XYZ file of C-alpha atoms in Angstrom:
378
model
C -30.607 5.910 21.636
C -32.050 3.939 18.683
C -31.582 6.554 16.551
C -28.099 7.408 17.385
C -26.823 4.196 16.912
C -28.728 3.996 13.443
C -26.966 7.100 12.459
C -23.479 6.208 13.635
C -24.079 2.553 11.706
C -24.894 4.880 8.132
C -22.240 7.683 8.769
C -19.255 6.054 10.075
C -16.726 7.920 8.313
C -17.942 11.227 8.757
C -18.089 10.211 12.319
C -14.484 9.925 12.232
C -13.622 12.798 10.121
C -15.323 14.942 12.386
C -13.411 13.420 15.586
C -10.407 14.318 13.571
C -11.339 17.911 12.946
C -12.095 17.927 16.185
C -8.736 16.558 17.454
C -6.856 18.986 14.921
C -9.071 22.065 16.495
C -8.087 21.305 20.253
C -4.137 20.860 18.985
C -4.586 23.979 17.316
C -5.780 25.597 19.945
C -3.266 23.895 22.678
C -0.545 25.521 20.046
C -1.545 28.364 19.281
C -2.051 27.485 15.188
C 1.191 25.697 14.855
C -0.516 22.573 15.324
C -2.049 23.181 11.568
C 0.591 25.078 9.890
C 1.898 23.392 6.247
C 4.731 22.413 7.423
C 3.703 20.508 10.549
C 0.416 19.081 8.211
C 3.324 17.770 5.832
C 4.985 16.006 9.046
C 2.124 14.457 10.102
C 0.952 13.136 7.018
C 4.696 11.854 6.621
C 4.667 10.200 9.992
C 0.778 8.656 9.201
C 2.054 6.974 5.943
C 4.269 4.216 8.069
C 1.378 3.148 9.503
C -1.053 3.776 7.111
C 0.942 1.060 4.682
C 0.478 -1.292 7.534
C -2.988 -0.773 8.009
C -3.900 -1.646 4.199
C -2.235 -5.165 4.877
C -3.906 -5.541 8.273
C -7.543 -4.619 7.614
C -7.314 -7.752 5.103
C -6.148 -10.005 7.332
C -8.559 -9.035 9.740
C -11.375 -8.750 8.182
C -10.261 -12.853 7.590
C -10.768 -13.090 11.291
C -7.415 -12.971 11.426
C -4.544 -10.998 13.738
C -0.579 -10.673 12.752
C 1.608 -9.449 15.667
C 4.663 -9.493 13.623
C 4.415 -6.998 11.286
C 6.231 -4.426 13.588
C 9.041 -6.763 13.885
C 9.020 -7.818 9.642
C 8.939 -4.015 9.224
C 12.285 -3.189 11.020
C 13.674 -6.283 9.630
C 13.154 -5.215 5.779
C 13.765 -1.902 6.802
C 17.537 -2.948 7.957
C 17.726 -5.396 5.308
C 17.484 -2.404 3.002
C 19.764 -0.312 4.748
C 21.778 -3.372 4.715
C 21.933 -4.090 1.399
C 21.570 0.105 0.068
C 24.711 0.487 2.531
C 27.020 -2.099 3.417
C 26.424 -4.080 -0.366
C 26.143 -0.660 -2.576
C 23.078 -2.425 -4.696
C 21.134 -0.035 -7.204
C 18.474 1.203 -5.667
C 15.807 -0.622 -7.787
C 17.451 -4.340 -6.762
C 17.197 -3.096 -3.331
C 13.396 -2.555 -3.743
C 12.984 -5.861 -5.416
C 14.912 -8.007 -3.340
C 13.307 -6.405 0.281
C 10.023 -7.046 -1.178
C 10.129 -10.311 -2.974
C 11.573 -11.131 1.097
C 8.186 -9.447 2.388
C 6.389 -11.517 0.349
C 8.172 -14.435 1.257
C 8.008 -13.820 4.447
C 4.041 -13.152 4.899
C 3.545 -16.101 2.437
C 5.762 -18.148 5.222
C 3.288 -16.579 8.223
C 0.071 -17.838 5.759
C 1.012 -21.533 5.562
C 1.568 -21.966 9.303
C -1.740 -20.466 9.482
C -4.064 -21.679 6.979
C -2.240 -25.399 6.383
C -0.762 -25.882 9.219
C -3.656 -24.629 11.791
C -1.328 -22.392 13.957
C -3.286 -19.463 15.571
C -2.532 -16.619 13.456
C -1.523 -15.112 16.935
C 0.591 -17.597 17.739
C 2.565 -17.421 14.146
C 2.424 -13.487 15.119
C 3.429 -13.561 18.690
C 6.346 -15.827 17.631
C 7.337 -13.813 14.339
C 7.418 -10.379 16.803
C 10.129 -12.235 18.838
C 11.658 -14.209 15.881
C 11.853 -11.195 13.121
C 13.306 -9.072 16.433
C 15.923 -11.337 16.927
C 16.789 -11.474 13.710
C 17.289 -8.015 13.018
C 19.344 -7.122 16.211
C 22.002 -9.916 14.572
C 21.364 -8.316 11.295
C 22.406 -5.197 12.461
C 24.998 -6.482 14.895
C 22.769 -3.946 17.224
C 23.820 -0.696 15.543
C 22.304 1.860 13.647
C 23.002 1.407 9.485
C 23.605 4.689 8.286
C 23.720 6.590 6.012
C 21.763 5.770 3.217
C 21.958 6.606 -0.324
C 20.225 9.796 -1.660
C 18.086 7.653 -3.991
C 16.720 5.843 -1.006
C 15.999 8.646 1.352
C 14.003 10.561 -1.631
C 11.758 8.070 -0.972
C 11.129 8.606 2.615
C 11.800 12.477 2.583
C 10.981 13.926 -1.154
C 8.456 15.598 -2.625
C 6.501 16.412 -5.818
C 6.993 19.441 -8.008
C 4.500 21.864 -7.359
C 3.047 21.485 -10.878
C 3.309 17.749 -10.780
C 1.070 18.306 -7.312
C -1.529 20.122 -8.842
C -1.588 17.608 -11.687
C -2.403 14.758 -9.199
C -5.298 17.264 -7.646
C -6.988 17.491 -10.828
C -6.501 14.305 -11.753
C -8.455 13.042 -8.430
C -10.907 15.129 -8.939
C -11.470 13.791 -12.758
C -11.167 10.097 -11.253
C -13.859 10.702 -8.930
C -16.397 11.974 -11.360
C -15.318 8.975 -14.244
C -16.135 6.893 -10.824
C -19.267 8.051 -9.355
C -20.542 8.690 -13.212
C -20.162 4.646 -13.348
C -21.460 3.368 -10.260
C -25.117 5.311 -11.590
C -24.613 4.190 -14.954
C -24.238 0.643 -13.352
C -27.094 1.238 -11.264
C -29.456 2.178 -13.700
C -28.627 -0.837 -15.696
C -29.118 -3.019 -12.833
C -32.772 -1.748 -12.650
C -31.761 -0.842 -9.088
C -33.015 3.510 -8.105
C -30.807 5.629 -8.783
C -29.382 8.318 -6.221
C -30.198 11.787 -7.040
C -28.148 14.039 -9.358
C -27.805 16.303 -6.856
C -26.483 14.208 -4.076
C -24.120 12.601 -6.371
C -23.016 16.527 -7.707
C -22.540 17.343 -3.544
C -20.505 14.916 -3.419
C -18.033 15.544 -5.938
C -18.283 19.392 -5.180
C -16.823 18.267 -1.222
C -14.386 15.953 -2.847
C -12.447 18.237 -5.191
C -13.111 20.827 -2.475
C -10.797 18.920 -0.302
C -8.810 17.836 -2.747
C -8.118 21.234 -4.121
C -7.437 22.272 0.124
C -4.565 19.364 0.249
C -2.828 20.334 -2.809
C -2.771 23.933 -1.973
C -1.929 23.699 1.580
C 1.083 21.133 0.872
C 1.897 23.110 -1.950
C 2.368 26.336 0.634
C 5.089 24.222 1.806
C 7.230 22.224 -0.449
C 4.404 19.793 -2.468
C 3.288 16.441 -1.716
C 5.655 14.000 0.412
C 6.724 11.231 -1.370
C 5.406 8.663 1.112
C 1.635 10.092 1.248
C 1.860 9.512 -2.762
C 2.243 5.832 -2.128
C -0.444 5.433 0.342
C -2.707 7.447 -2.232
C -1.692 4.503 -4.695
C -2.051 1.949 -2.052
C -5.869 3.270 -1.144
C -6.735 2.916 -4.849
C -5.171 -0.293 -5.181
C -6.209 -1.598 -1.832
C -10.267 -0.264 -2.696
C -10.373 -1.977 -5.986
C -9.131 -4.870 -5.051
C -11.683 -5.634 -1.881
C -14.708 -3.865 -3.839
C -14.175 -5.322 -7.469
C -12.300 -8.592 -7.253
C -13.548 -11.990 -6.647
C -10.733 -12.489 -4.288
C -11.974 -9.111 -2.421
C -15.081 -10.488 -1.914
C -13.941 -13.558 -1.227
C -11.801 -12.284 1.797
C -14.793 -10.938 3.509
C -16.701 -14.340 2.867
C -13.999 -15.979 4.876
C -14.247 -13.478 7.447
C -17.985 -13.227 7.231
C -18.586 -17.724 7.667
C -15.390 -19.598 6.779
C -17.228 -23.012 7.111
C -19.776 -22.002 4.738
C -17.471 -20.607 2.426
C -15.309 -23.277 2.047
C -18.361 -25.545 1.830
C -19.232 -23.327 -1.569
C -16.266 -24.347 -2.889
C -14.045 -21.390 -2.712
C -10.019 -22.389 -1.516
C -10.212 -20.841 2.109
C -6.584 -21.670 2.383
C -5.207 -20.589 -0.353
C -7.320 -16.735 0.485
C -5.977 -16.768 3.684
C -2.013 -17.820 2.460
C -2.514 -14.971 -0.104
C -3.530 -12.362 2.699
C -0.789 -13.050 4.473
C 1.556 -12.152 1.856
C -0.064 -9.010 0.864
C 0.355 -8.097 4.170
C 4.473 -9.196 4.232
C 4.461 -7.237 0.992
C 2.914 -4.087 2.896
C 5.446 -4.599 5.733
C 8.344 -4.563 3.175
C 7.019 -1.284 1.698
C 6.297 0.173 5.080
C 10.319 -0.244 6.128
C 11.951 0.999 3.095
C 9.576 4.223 3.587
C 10.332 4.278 7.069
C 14.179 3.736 6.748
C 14.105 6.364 3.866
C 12.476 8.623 6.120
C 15.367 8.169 8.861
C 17.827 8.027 6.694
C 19.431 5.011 8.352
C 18.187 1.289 9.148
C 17.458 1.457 13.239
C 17.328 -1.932 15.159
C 14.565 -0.587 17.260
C 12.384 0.565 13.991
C 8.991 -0.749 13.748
C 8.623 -0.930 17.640
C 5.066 -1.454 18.346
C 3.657 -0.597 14.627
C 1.141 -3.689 14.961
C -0.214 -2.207 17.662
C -0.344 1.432 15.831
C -1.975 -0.744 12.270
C -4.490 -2.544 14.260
C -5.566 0.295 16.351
C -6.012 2.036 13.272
C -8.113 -0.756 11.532
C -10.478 -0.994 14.812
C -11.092 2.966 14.903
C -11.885 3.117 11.238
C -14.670 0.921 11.888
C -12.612 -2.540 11.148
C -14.776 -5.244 12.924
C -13.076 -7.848 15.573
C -14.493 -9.963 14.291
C -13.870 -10.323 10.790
C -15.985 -9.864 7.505
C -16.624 -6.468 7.695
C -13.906 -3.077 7.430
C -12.937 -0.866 4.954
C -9.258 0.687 3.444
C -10.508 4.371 3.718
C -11.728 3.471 7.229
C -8.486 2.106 8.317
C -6.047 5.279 6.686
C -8.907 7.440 8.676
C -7.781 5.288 12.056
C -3.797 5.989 10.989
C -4.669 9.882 10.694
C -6.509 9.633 13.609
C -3.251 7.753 15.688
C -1.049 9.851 13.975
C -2.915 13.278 14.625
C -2.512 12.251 18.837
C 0.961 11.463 18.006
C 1.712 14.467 16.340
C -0.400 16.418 18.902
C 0.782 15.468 22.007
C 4.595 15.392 20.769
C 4.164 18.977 20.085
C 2.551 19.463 23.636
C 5.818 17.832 25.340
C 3.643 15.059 26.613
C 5.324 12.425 28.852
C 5.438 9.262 26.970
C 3.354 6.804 29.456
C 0.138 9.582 29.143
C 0.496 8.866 25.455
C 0.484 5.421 25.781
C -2.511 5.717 28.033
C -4.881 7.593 25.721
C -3.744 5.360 22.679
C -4.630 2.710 24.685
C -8.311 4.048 26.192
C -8.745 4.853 22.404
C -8.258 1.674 21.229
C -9.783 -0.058 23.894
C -13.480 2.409 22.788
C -12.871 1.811 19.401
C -13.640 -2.180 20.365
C -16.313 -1.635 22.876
C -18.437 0.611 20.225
C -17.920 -2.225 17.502
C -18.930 -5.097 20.123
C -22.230 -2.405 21.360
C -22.938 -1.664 17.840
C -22.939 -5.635 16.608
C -24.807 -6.832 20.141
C -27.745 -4.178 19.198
C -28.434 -5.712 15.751
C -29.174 -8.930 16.989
């Protein structure tokens, strides 16, 4: 049992990724191949990049030993503030971008101070901001459905890449990861520190550009990549850098890791915590333009129990409860993972409240292995 749990520790991910291919064999079977046709991979991916946005916010703020409950509400609220804006004010497309995010920004910065200088429970500020941001979107929206959007906007939500400008980003990934892993061994070597072998290094680019080559190709077969799953590409670069090379990365798992001592080292614990906050309005603002392009139309009931769907996805992809520990990768895994069962059981005609109920039991063993896994290394 040791051994197991030594294993699962060291392999997460692939853990995950196969519990994925295993969830995308049963669908498969349960649908007699539709399940993993182009065109339905293309939906799903659409579908996961909603709450895969949300999830690169969230795993921040809790690996902070933090929680935000609002972002499902801030996400329909931006959302209709765009549709707002995109369809009642006729704004250029690129002011509408600005203004809903420099408002997601604002509006996580606003959830940060009543948390870190104030001393609110984050889920408190949450729990209140779900209600608030609600609210204020149903008198936004005067309760109605804002529709329809301009073409610009719903290319973001429902476009794709050219075929050749697809392939392009393939081989590009597959250059990136080879400049990468070609510079964590030059590092390591310089650092004195023993250096992996060639060959394991080699495997693993050979499975990355394999799988990279399988995406392109297989969304190609269709109509390229979606627009959306291009920004959450962007966003898991971004997102990876940023927690793995940044002083303010690692500074966000020190809080989450022993605020007191932290703080005690001199680092602004505050001002981290403010600043995760509004990366994660920022994410929310993102998150409802892309969902709102992807409708077509600004929906007062959009966003309806996405923090549930983000943090779910942070615990599966091995996100800890309690703070300083979680990866981006491991979180976007979780959101495939959600939005595979979604995708799945929609397809199946499953009632709604069994849906809710495995989401739930999911969620709820996602937790329990984290909490099992932590007790054991004491």
């Amino acid at each position: 049992m040791t051994d197991f749990k030594q294993f699962f520790n060291q392999y997460k991910m692939l853990v995950l990724l196969a519990a994925t291919a295993l969830i995308w064999v049963f669908f498969a079977w349960q649908t007699d191949g539709g399940y993993i046709t182009p065109r339905n991979l293309s939906n799903l991916l659409r579908q996961m990049a909603v709450t895969g946005i949300l999830a690169c916010g969230m795993v921040l703020v809790i690996i902070a030993a933090e929680i935000d409950l609002s972002v499902g509400s801030m996400l329909g609220l931006l959302g209709g503030f765009a549709a707002v804006f995109d369809v009642s004010y006729h704004l250029p497309l690129p002011v509408t971008i600005a203004l809903v995010l420099l408002m997601g920004l604002l509006f996580g910065l606003f959830n940060g101070y009543l948390t870190a200088y104030l001393r609110i429970p984050s889920f408190i500020v949450g729990l209140g901001g779900m209600l608030a941001f609600r609210g204020i979107l149903l008198g936004v929206t005067g309760g109605l459905t804002i529709a329809p959007v301009s073409d610009g906007l719903v290319w973001i939500g429902q476009g794709y890449l050219s075929h050749t400008a697809s392939n392009v980003l393939g081989v590009a990934l597959i250059v990136l990861t080879v400049l990468l892993i070609w510079n964590q061994r030059r590092r390591t070597a310089a650092n004195g520190l023993a250096v992996a072998p060639l060959w394991r290094d080699g495997l693993r680019v050979l499975l990355i550009a394999i799988a990279a080559l399988a995406f392109v190709r297989t969304l190609n077969s269709y109509d390229g990549i979606p627009v959306p799953v291009l920004l959450l590409l962007a966003l898991l670069g971004i997102f990876t850098y940023m927690t793995n090379h940044t002083v303010f990365g690692r500074r966000v798992y020190a809080v989450g890791s022993n605020m007191e001592a932290t703080r005690l080292s001199g680092v602004n614990v505050q001002a981290v915590k403010l600043w995760i906050f509004g990366l994660m309005g920022l994410m929310c603002a993102l998150a409802g333009i892309v969902n709102t392009a992807r409708l077509a139309a600004g929906s007062p009931s959009a966003g309806t129990n996405g923090e549930l769907d983000a943090i779910a996805a942070c615990f599966i992809g091995g996100t800890s409860m309690r703070g300083g520990s979680g990866t981006v990768y491991g979180a976007l895994i979780g959101a495939l993972v959600m939005s595979s069962l979604d995708n799945g059981m929609s397809m199946l005609d499953v009632d709604t409240f069994w849906q809710m109920i495995v989401k739930g039991a999911i969620l709820v063993t996602a937790v329990w292995v984290d909490v099992s896994m932590r007790s054991n290394r004491r």
